XYZ file of C-alpha atoms in Angstrom:
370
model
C 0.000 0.000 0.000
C 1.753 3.065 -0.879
C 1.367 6.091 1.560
C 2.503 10.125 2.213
C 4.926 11.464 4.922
C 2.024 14.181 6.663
C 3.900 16.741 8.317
C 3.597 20.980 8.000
C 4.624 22.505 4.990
C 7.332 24.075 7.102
C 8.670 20.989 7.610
C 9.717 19.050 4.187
C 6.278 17.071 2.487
C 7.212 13.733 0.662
C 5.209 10.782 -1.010
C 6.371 7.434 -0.550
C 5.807 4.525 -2.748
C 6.943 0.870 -1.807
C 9.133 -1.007 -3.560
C 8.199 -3.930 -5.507
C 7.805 -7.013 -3.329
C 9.772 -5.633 -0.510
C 10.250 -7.904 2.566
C 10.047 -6.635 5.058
C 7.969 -3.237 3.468
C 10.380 -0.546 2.802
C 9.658 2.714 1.061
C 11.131 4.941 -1.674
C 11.191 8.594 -1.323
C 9.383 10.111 -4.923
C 9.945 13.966 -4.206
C 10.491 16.324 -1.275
C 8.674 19.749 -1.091
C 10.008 23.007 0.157
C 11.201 25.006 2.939
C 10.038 28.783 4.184
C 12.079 31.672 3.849
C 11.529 34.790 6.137
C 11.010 37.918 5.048
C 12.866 41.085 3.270
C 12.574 44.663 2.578
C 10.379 45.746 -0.546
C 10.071 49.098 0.250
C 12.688 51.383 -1.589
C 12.523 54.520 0.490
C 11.784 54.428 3.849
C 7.992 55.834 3.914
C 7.037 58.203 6.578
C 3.925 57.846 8.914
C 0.589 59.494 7.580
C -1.534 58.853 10.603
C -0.594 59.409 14.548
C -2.857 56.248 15.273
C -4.788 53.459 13.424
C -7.486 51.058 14.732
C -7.968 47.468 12.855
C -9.707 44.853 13.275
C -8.909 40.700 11.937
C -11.431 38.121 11.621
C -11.999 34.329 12.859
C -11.069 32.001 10.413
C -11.836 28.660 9.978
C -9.173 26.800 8.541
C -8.330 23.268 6.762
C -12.456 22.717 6.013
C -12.250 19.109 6.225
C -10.171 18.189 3.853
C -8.273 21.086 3.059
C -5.378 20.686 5.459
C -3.328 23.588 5.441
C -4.307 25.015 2.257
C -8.004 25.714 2.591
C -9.682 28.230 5.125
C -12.268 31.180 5.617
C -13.076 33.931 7.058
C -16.376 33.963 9.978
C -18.245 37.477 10.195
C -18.404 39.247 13.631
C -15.483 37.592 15.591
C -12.086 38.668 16.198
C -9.076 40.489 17.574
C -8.226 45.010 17.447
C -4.888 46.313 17.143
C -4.510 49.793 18.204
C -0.961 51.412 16.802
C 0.401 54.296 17.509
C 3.556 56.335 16.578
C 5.741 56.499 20.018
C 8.474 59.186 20.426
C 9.273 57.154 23.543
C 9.577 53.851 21.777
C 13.057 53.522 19.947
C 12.947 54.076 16.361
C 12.401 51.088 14.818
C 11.565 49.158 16.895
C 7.712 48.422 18.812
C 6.173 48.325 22.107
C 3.437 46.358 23.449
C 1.543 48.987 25.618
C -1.920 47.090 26.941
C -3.724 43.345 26.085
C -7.256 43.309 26.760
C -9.942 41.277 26.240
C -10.742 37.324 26.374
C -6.920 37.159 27.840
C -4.385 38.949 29.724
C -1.602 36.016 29.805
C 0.310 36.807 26.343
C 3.352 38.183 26.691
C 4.013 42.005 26.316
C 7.604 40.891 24.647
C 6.691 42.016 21.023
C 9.006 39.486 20.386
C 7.076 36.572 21.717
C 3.809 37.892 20.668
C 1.400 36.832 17.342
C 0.551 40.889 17.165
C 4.274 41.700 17.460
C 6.330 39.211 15.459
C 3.648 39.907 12.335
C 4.224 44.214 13.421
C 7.970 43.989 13.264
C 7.942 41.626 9.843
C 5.959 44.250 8.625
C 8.248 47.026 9.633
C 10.943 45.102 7.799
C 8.994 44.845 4.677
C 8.996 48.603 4.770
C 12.141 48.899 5.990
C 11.008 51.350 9.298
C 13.580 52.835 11.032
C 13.208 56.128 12.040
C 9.854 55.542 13.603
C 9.314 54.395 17.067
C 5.524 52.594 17.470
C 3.921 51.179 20.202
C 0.523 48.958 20.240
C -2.306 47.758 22.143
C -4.125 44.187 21.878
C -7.411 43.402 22.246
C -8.342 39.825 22.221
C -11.892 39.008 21.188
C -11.095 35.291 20.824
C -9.795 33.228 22.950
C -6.895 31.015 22.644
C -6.463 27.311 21.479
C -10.253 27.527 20.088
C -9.458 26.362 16.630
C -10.554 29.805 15.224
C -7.366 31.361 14.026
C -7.064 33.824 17.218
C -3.246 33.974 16.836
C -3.933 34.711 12.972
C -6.227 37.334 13.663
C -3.919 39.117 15.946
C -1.026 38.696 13.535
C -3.229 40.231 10.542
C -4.410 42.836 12.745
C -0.651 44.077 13.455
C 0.030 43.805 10.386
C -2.528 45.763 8.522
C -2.196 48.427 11.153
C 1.593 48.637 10.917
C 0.777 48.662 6.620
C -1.711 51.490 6.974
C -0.233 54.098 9.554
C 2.633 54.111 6.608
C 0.264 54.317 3.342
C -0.716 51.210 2.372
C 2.310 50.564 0.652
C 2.318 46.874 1.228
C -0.118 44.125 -0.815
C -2.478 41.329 1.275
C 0.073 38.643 -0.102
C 2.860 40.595 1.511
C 0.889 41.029 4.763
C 0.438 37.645 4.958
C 4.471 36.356 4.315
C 4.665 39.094 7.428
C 1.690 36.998 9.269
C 3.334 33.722 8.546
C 6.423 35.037 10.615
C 4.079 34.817 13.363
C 2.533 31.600 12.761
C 5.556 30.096 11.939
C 6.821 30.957 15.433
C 3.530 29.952 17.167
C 1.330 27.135 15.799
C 3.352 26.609 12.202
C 4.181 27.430 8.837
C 0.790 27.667 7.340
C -1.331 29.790 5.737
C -4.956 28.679 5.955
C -6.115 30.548 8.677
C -3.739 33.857 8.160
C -4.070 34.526 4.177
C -8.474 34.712 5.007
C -7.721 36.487 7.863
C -6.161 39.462 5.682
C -7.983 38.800 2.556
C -11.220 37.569 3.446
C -13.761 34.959 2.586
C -12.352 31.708 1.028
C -8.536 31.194 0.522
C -6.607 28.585 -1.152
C -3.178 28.180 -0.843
C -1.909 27.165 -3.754
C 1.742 26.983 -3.067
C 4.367 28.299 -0.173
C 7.564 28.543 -1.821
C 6.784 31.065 -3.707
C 3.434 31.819 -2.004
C 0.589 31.609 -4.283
C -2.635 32.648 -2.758
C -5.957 32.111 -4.595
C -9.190 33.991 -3.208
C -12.140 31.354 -4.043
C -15.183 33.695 -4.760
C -18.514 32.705 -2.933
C -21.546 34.225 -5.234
C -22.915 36.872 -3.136
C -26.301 35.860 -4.040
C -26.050 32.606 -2.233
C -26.579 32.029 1.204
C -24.482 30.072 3.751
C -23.750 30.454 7.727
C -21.515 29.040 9.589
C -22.669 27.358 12.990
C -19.409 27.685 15.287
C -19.631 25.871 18.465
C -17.023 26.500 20.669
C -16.421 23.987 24.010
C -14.778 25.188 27.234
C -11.556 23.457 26.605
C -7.716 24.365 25.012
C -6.401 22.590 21.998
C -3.443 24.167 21.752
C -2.260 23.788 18.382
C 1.215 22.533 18.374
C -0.688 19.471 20.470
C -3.088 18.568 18.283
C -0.563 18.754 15.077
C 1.720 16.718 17.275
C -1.476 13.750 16.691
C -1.118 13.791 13.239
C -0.350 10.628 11.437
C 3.374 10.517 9.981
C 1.614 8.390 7.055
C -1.446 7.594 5.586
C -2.525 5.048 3.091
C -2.836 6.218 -0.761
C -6.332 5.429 -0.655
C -6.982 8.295 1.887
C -4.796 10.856 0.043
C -6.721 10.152 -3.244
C -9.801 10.309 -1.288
C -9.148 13.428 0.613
C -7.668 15.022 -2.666
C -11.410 14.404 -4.299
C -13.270 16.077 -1.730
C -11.330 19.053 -1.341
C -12.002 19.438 -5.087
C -15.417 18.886 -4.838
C -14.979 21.544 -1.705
C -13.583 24.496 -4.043
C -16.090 23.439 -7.374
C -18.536 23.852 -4.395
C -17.158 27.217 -2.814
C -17.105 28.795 -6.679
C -20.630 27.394 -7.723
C -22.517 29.039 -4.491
C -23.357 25.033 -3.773
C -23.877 25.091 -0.235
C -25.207 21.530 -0.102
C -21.601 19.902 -1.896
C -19.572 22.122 0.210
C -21.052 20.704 3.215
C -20.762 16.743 2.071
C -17.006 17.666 1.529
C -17.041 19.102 4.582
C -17.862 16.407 6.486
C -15.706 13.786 4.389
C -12.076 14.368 5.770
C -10.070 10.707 6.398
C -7.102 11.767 7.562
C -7.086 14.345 10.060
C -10.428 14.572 12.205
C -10.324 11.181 13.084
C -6.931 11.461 14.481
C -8.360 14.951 16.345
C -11.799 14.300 16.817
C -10.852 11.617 19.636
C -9.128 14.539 21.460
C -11.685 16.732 22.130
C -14.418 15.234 24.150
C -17.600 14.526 22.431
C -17.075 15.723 19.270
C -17.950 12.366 17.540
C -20.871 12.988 18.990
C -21.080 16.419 17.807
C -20.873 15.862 14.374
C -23.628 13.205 14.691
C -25.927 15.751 16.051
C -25.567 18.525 13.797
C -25.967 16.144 11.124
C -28.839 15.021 12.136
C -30.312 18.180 12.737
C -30.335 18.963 9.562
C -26.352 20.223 8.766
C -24.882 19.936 5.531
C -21.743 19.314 6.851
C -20.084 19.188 9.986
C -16.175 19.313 10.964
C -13.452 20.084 13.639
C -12.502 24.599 13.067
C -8.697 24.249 12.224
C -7.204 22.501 15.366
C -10.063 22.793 17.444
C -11.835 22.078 20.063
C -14.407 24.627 17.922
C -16.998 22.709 16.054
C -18.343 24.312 12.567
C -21.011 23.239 10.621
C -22.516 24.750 7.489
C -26.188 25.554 6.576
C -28.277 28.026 4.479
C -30.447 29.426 7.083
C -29.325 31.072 10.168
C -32.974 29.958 11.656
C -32.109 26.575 11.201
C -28.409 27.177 12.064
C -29.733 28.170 15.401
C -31.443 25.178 16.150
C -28.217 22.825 14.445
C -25.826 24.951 16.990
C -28.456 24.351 20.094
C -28.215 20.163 19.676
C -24.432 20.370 18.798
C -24.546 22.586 22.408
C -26.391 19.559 23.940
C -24.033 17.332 22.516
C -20.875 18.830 24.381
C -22.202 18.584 27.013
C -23.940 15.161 27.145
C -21.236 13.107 25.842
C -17.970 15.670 26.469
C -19.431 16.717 29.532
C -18.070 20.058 28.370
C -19.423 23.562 28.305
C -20.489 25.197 24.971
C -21.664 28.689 23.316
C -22.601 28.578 20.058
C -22.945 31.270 17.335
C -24.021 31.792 13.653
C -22.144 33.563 11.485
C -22.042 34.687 8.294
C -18.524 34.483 5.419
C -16.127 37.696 5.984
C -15.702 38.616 2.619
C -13.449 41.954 3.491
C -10.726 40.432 6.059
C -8.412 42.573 7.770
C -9.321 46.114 7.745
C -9.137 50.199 8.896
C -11.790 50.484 11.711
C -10.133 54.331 12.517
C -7.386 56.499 12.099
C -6.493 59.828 13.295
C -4.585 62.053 11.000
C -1.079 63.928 11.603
């Protein structure tokens, strides 16, 4: 049976095929994919601020969709994290300051160093190549962390973005997001799927990492789907739950898994809410090495399904819960027996919420002018 190594694509991908009557089984390396390279300057002249403070805002993101592992993700309307930035005559120039975190946690560190918000602000800075101007930032978390819905993404996009506008815009989303995988790579891993929707919005596929090739997957706006995020009281953290994946899986799977995250993008481009939700739901490779992890999802997914879900599936790492629907009435009632669920079989403490696709991503909430 021949099989694929499974690791991050910051780590180096290969597929396997066995030898020809090999006793005992050995394996054959075919190719080997890529390693990530940190950023560089793009900006020729140094550009000078244009506001005295920005506000911006990052969305939740639901990343991997099944069977989209690291190259497929979204962006969830309402939820998510606000950078304020501000240019600091008592900050050193060129470098940043982490004034204040608020929000669903105080426990991140203040180090911009060892902080989502700050490794993605100082990346940026690079890419602009900052350094006569001194900046210092606040945090406010409005997810919490280890929920499987991209809330060290939506910091890092948030820094980013605000760092990119208090000096012009001079920087593109595909830039902000090589500065936003300097964060992830530091945090959870070299992967894109929950920071490129975070900055660009709606669906994202990631086409390739070395170079980065982002493709934006265009839901038609006259469609409807909602996304019914259920979110237990418990931590995955993410470097944990990666940690479970398998090291191989059987060619059968990765055919399989390749066909329904086809079927997932046809479905994204062709407003088919239905399809989207089948391929959802049809991952063989990574929920059920997760899905035993987080207590009662099994029983989750069973639920929504029955309830009347298209699809149901583990949000990124989890322990979040999404399922997809065309009716936030009915999404209501499909988040209320996944709620049950939790707490039946996981014994665990849920909210759940229905959201709409963020089609905009990272953006200006407020500035104020020099």
């Amino acid at each position: 049976m021949a099989s694929l190594c499974f690791q991050s694509p910051s780590k180096p991908i290969s597929y396997f095929q066995p030898k020809s009557n090999p006793s005992p089984p050995l394996f054959t390396k075919v190719s080997v994919f890529r390693c990530k390279a940190s950023v560089q300057t793009l900006v020729a002249v140094e550009p000078e601020p244009v506001f005295v403070s920005v506000k911006t805002f990052a969305p939740a993101t639901v990343a991997n969709l099944g069977p989209g592992f690291d190259f497929l993700g979204c962006a969830v309307d309402g939820l998510g994290d606000h950078v304020t930035l501000r240019v600091d005559p008592s900050v050193r120039a060129g470098e940043i300051s982490i004034s204040e975190i608020t929000g669903t946690t105080t426990k991140l560190s203040t180090n911009p160093l060892r902080n989502c918000a700050g490794i993605a602000a100082i990346a940026t800075m690079k890419m602009l190549g900052i350094r006569s101007v001194g900046l210092s930032l606040d945090l406010h978390k409005g997810l919490p962390l280890g929920s499987g819905l991209g809330s060290s993404a939506a910091s890092a996009a948030a820094a980013a973005v605000a760092v990119n506008e208090i000096f012009g815009r001079k920087l593109g989303s595909e830039e902000l997001v090589l500065a936003g995988l300097e964060s992830e790579a530091k945090v959870s891993g070299y992967h894109a799927d929950n920071i490129a929707p975070a900055i660009m919005g709606g669906f994202v596929l990631i086409r390739n990492y070395e170079p980065l090739d982002l493709k934006p997957l265009r839901f038609p706006s006259e469609k409807d789907l909602f996304f019914v995020l259920v979110s237990p009281d418990f931590e995955a953290p993410t470097k944990k739950m990666r940690a479970a994946l398998p090291t191989e899986i059987p060619m059968v799977h990765h055919v399989w898994n390749s066909s329904q995250a086809a079927a997932l993008v046809a479905a994204v481009l062709e407003g088919d809410a239905v399809m989207l939700g089948k391929a959802l739901s049809s991952d063989k490779i990574v929920e059920p090495t997760r899905a035993p992890l987080i207590p009662g999802m099994e029983a989750v997914k069973k639920a929504a399904l029955e309830a009347g879900a298209f699809g149901c599936t583990i949000s990124g790492a989890g322990p979040t819960a999404v399922a997809v629907i065309d009716s936030e009435e009915m999404g209501q009632v499909i988040g209320e027996k996944m709620v049950e669920a939790f707490w039946k079989v996981g014994h665990l403490k849920s909210v759940a919420s229905v959201k709409k696709l963020d089609k905009i991503g990272a953006r200006l909430v407020n500035s104020v002018s020099r």
